[in-house]
Coordinates of C-alpha atoms and ligand atoms in Angstrom, one line a residue:
X30 CA -80.9 -103.7 59.0
X31 CA -78.3 -104.8 56.4
X32 CA -76.2 -107.9 57.0
X33 CA -72.9 -107.2 58.8
X34 CA -69.7 -107.3 56.8
X35 CA -68.0 -110.6 57.3
X36 CA -64.4 -109.8 58.2
X37 CA -61.3 -111.9 59.0
X38 CA -58.1 -110.6 60.4
X39 CA -54.7 -112.1 59.3
X40 CA -51.9 -111.5 61.8
X41 CA -54.5 -111.5 64.6
X42 CA -52.0 -112.3 67.4
X43 CA -49.8 -109.4 66.5
X44 CA -49.7 -105.8 67.9
X45 CA -52.0 -104.4 65.1
X46 CA -53.9 -107.6 64.3
X47 CA -55.1 -108.1 67.9
X48 CA -56.4 -104.5 68.1
X49 CA -58.0 -104.8 64.6
X50 CA -59.8 -108.1 65.6
X51 CA -61.2 -106.3 68.7
X52 CA -62.3 -103.3 66.7
X53 CA -64.1 -105.5 64.2
X54 CA -65.8 -107.4 67.1
X55 CA -66.9 -104.0 68.6
X56 CA -68.2 -102.6 65.3
X57 CA -72.0 -103.1 65.0
X58 CA -71.9 -103.4 61.2
X59 CA -69.2 -106.1 61.1
X60 CA -68.8 -109.7 62.1
X61 CA -65.4 -111.3 62.9
X62 CA -65.4 -114.5 60.9
X63 CA -61.8 -115.6 61.7
X64 CA -58.7 -114.4 63.6
X65 CA -55.9 -116.1 61.8
X66 CA -52.1 -116.1 62.5
X67 CA -49.0 -117.8 61.1
X68 CA -50.0 -121.4 61.5
X69 CA -53.6 -121.1 60.4
X70 CA -55.0 -122.2 56.9
X71 CA -56.3 -119.5 54.6
X72 CA -59.0 -122.0 53.6
X73 CA -60.8 -120.7 56.7
X74 CA -61.6 -117.5 54.7
X75 CA -63.6 -119.4 52.1
X76 CA -65.1 -121.8 54.6
X77 CA -66.4 -118.9 56.7
X78 CA -67.7 -116.9 53.6
X79 CA -65.4 -114.0 54.6
X80 CA -66.0 -110.9 52.5
X81 CA -63.0 -108.8 53.6
X82 CA -59.6 -109.9 55.0
X83 CA -57.6 -107.4 56.9
X84 CA -53.8 -108.1 56.5
X85 CA -51.6 -107.0 59.3
X86 CA -48.8 -109.6 59.0
X87 CA -45.3 -109.2 57.7
X88 CA -43.7 -108.1 54.4
X89 CA -42.7 -111.7 53.8
X90 CA -46.3 -113.0 54.2
X91 CA -48.5 -110.4 52.7
X92 CA -48.1 -111.3 49.0
X93 CA -49.0 -114.9 49.5
X94 CA -52.0 -114.0 51.5
X95 CA -53.2 -111.5 48.9
X96 CA -52.8 -114.0 46.1
X97 CA -55.1 -116.4 47.9
X98 CA -57.6 -113.6 48.7
X99 CA -57.8 -112.2 45.2
X100 CA -58.0 -115.6 43.6
X101 CA -60.9 -116.4 45.9
X102 CA -62.7 -113.1 45.4
X103 CA -62.1 -112.0 49.0
X104 CA -61.6 -108.2 49.3
X105 CA -58.5 -107.1 51.2
X106 CA -57.6 -104.2 53.4
X107 CA -53.8 -104.2 53.9
X108 CA -51.7 -102.3 56.4
X109 CA -48.7 -104.6 56.0
X110 CA -45.7 -102.7 54.6
X111 CA -42.8 -103.7 52.3
X112 CA -44.3 -102.7 49.0
X113 CA -42.2 -102.4 45.8
X114 CA -43.1 -101.8 42.2
X115 CA -42.5 -105.5 41.5
X116 CA -44.9 -106.5 44.3
X117 CA -47.5 -104.1 43.0
X118 CA -47.1 -105.6 39.5
X119 CA -47.9 -109.1 40.8
X120 CA -50.9 -107.9 42.7
X121 CA -52.2 -106.0 39.6
X122 CA -51.8 -109.2 37.6
X123 CA -54.0 -111.1 40.0
X124 CA -56.6 -108.3 40.2
X125 CA -56.8 -108.2 36.4
X126 CA -58.1 -111.7 36.5
X127 CA -60.6 -110.9 39.3
X128 CA -61.9 -107.4 38.3
X129 CA -64.7 -107.4 40.9
X130 CA -62.3 -107.8 43.8
X131 CA -60.9 -104.8 45.7
X132 CA -57.6 -104.4 47.5
X133 CA -56.7 -101.3 49.6
X134 CA -53.0 -100.9 50.4
X135 CA -52.9 -98.3 53.2
X136 CA -49.3 -97.3 54.2
X137 CA -50.9 -95.7 57.3
X138 CA -54.4 -96.0 58.7
X139 CA -54.0 -93.0 61.0
X140 CA -56.1 -90.1 59.9
X141 CA -53.4 -87.6 61.1
X142 CA -50.8 -89.6 59.2
X143 CA -52.9 -89.4 56.0
X144 CA -53.3 -85.7 56.5
X145 CA -49.5 -85.3 57.1
X146 CA -48.9 -86.9 53.7
X147 CA -51.5 -84.6 52.1
X148 CA -50.1 -81.4 53.8
X149 CA -46.5 -82.5 52.8
X150 CA -47.5 -83.0 49.2
X151 CA -49.1 -79.5 49.3
X152 CA -46.0 -77.8 50.8
X153 CA -43.5 -79.6 48.6
X154 CA -43.4 -77.2 45.7
X155 CA -42.7 -74.2 47.9
X156 CA -39.4 -75.4 49.5
X157 CA -36.0 -76.0 48.1
X158 CA -35.0 -78.6 50.8
X159 CA -37.0 -81.4 52.3
X160 CA -36.1 -84.5 54.4
X161 CA -38.3 -87.1 56.2
X162 CA -37.6 -88.5 59.6
X163 CA -39.6 -91.5 60.8
X164 CA -39.4 -92.8 64.4
X165 CA -40.7 -96.2 65.5
X166 CA -40.7 -98.9 68.1
X167 CA -37.6 -101.2 67.9
X168 CA -39.6 -104.3 66.9
X169 CA -40.5 -102.9 63.5
X170 CA -39.2 -105.2 60.7
X171 CA -38.8 -102.7 57.8
X172 CA -37.0 -99.4 57.3
X173 CA -37.8 -96.9 56.3
X174 CA -41.5 -97.2 57.2
X175 CA -44.1 -97.6 54.5
X176 CA -45.5 -94.2 55.5
X177 CA -42.2 -92.5 55.1
X178 CA -41.5 -94.0 51.7
X179 CA -44.9 -93.0 50.5
X180 CA -44.5 -89.5 51.9
X181 CA -41.2 -89.1 50.1
X182 CA -42.7 -90.4 46.8
X183 CA -45.6 -87.9 47.1
X184 CA -43.2 -85.1 47.8
X185 CA -41.0 -86.1 44.9
X186 CA -43.9 -86.2 42.5
X187 CA -45.0 -82.7 43.6
X188 CA -41.4 -81.4 43.1
X189 CA -41.3 -82.9 39.7
X190 CA -44.7 -81.4 38.7
X191 CA -43.4 -78.0 40.0
X192 CA -40.2 -78.3 38.0
X193 CA -38.0 -78.1 41.1
X194 CA -34.3 -79.0 40.7
X195 CA -32.5 -81.5 42.9
X196 CA -32.0 -80.4 46.5
X197 CA -28.9 -78.5 47.5
X198 CA -26.4 -80.8 49.3
X199 CA -22.6 -80.3 49.3
X200 CA -21.9 -83.6 51.1
X201 CA -18.8 -85.1 49.4
X202 CA -17.7 -87.5 52.1
X203 CA -19.9 -89.4 54.5
X204 CA -20.2 -92.6 56.6
X205 CA -22.6 -95.0 55.0
X206 CA -26.2 -94.0 55.8
X207 CA -25.3 -90.7 57.3
X208 CA -27.6 -88.9 54.8
X209 CA -30.4 -91.4 55.1
X210 CA -32.0 -93.5 52.4
X211 CA -32.6 -91.8 49.1
X212 CA -36.3 -92.2 48.2
X213 CA -36.8 -90.6 44.8
X214 CA -34.4 -87.8 45.7
X215 CA -35.8 -87.2 49.2
X216 CA -33.5 -88.3 52.1
X217 CA -35.4 -90.5 54.6
X218 CA -34.0 -91.2 58.1
X219 CA -35.3 -94.0 60.3
X220 CA -35.0 -94.0 64.2
X221 CA -35.8 -97.2 66.2
X222 CA -36.3 -96.6 69.9
X223 CA -38.0 -98.2 72.9
X224 CA -40.9 -96.1 74.1
X225 CA -42.0 -95.0 70.7
X226 CA -45.0 -96.3 68.6
X227 CA -45.1 -94.6 65.2
X228 CA -44.0 -91.0 64.5
X229 CA -43.0 -88.9 61.5
X230 CA -41.6 -85.5 60.8
X231 CA -41.4 -83.9 57.4
X232 CA -38.9 -81.0 57.5
X233 CA -39.0 -78.3 54.8
X234 CA -36.5 -75.5 54.4
X235 CA -35.9 -72.5 52.2
X236 CA -34.2 -69.1 52.6
X237 CA -34.6 -67.9 56.2
X238 CA -37.4 -70.3 57.2
X239 CA -38.3 -73.9 57.9
X240 CA -41.6 -75.8 58.2
X241 CA -42.0 -79.0 60.2
X242 CA -45.0 -81.2 59.9
X243 CA -45.1 -83.8 62.7
X244 CA -47.5 -86.7 63.4
X245 CA -47.5 -89.0 66.4
X246 CA -49.4 -92.2 66.9
X247 CA -49.4 -92.7 70.7
X248 CA -51.1 -96.1 70.5
X249 CA -52.4 -98.5 67.9
X250 CA -56.0 -97.5 68.7
X251 CA -55.1 -94.5 66.5
X252 CA -55.1 -96.8 63.4
X253 CA -58.5 -98.4 64.1
X254 CA -60.9 -95.8 62.6
X255 CA -58.9 -96.1 59.4
X256 CA -59.0 -99.9 59.4
X257 CA -62.8 -99.9 59.8
X258 CA -63.2 -97.2 57.1
X259 CA -61.2 -99.4 54.7
X260 CA -63.3 -102.4 55.5
X261 CA -66.6 -100.5 55.0
X262 CA -65.5 -99.1 51.6
X263 CA -63.4 -101.9 49.9
X264 CA -66.4 -104.0 48.9
X265 CA -67.5 -101.2 46.5
X266 CA -64.0 -100.3 45.3
X267 CA -62.9 -103.0 42.8
X268 CA -59.3 -103.0 41.7
X269 CA -56.3 -101.6 43.5
X270 CA -56.5 -98.5 45.8
X271 CA -53.2 -97.3 47.3
X272 CA -53.7 -94.9 50.2
X273 CA -56.6 -94.4 52.6
X274 CA -57.0 -90.8 51.4
X275 CA -59.0 -92.0 48.5
X276 CA -61.7 -93.2 50.8
X277 CA -61.2 -90.4 53.3
X278 CA -61.6 -87.7 50.7
X279 CA -63.9 -89.7 48.3
X280 CA -61.2 -89.4 45.6
X281 CA -60.8 -91.6 42.6
X282 CA -57.3 -93.1 42.7
X283 CA -55.1 -92.5 39.6
X284 CA -54.4 -95.7 37.9
X285 CA -51.9 -97.0 35.3
X286 CA -53.3 -97.2 31.8
X287 CA -53.8 -101.0 32.0
X288 CA -56.1 -100.5 35.0
X289 CA -58.1 -97.4 33.9
X290 CA -59.2 -99.2 30.8
X291 CA -61.2 -101.6 33.0
X292 CA -58.7 -104.5 32.9
X293 CA -58.6 -104.6 36.7
X294 CA -62.0 -103.0 37.2
X295 CA -62.4 -99.2 37.4
X296 CA -63.8 -97.8 40.6
X297 CA -66.9 -95.8 41.5
X298 CA -66.2 -92.5 43.2
X299 CA -67.1 -92.1 46.9
Ligands
NAI324 N1 -50.8 -99.3 57.8 C1 -50.8 -99.0 59.1 O1 -51.4 -98.0 59.6 C2 -49.9 -99.8 60.0 C3 -49.2 -100.9 59.5 N2 -48.4 -101.6 60.3 C4 -47.8 -102.7 59.6 O2 -48.5 -103.9 59.9 C5 -47.6 -105.0 59.9 C6 -47.7 -105.8 61.3 O3 -47.3 -104.9 62.3 P1 -47.3 -105.4 63.8 O4 -48.7 -105.7 64.2 O5 -46.6 -104.3 64.6 O6 -46.4 -106.7 63.8 P2 -46.4 -108.0 64.7 O7 -45.2 -108.7 64.5 O8 -46.8 -107.6 66.1 O9 -47.6 -108.8 64.2 C7 -47.6 -109.6 63.0 C8 -48.4 -110.8 63.2 O10 -48.5 -111.5 61.9 C9 -48.3 -112.9 62.1 N3 -48.0 -113.5 60.8 C10 -46.8 -113.6 60.2 N4 -46.9 -114.2 59.1 C11 -48.2 -114.6 58.9 C12 -48.9 -115.3 58.0 N5 -48.4 -115.8 56.9 N6 -50.3 -115.4 58.1 C13 -50.9 -114.9 59.2 N7 -50.2 -114.3 60.2 C14 -48.9 -114.1 60.1 C15 -47.2 -113.0 63.2 O11 -47.2 -114.2 63.8 C16 -47.7 -111.9 64.1 O12 -48.6 -112.3 65.1 C17 -46.2 -104.4 59.7 O13 -45.9 -104.5 58.3 C18 -46.4 -103.0 60.0 O14 -45.5 -102.1 59.4 C19 -48.4 -101.4 61.6 C20 -49.0 -100.4 62.2 C21 -49.9 -99.5 61.4
LIG325 O1 -44.7 -101.0 62.0 C1 -45.4 -100.1 62.5 O2 -45.6 -99.9 63.7 C2 -46.0 -99.1 61.5 N1 -46.0 -99.4 60.2 C3 -46.5 -98.6 59.2 C4 -45.4 -98.0 58.3 O3 -44.4 -98.7 58.1 O4 -45.5 -96.9 57.9 C5 -47.5 -97.6 59.7 C6 -47.1 -96.9 61.0 O5 -46.0 -96.1 60.8 C7 -46.8 -98.0 62.1

């Protein structure tokens, strides 16, 4: 039998982190080396020979955690949200210096959510109008959700590739926020409500018809198969991978030129 993957969870006292730590404990091919939270030292990662760190912390904490992980050659599987181009730039810079290290940023670990993004990208070129509505529990720190932002970006890319014009919208007066956040030309609306976990609808419309793609995570167990898939695959995926779909569908992620020339390590396929 091969040695178990040595995995630490960051944010282990949180809603997601506590589930992830249990999922790692329960996985026969993994060993939980550390369950760290806010007050704990990241030096534990190196002291315990951790191979993969799972980050489920907070947008304010994730970048510092990743800087430590990458500099120490610890692969990372990241569910924490709040990613911007500037943040990706920093991460790519650290990875360029540690080309054997892999980082997966997964806006959503739910298989159904990954499929929602895939289906939405596929549908995007056929509809003049599209809006995204995400619905979450009221303790969520960021809005819109990372999943909704990523979904909107994928839709916008597909619209651009298809040469679609801007969406029709005659709004000329509005209360602030009434038309949602503009993510790359796609309106994204965020609902926060007790009783919810994580939900998203992508609404498409054209002459005489609409299409709604909806995904619901009823509990955080829904994210665990995706977390474990990320942990199993990241050790052989150097560089930056954005989106679990690359592991789920065995796809090579597209990379900016600076990465595809090997500066941050190019990836094997599946
Ligand atoms: N990609 C995905 O599928 C999912 C991603 N998320 C994201 O994961 C993140 C965490 O979500 P929840 O578990 O709901 O939040 P939470 O607030 O329940 O848990 C976060 C935990 O991180 C800890 N923490 C904060 N700073 C830390 C640091 N520097 N080092 C170690 N631990 C630290 C907090 O003390 C807390 O225990 C959020 O960004 C959320 O959007 C949540 C669900 C699914
Ligand atoms: O905070 C959450 O709960 C979730 N966060 C992720 C996001 O922002 O997309 C994933 C999922 O929606 C749950």
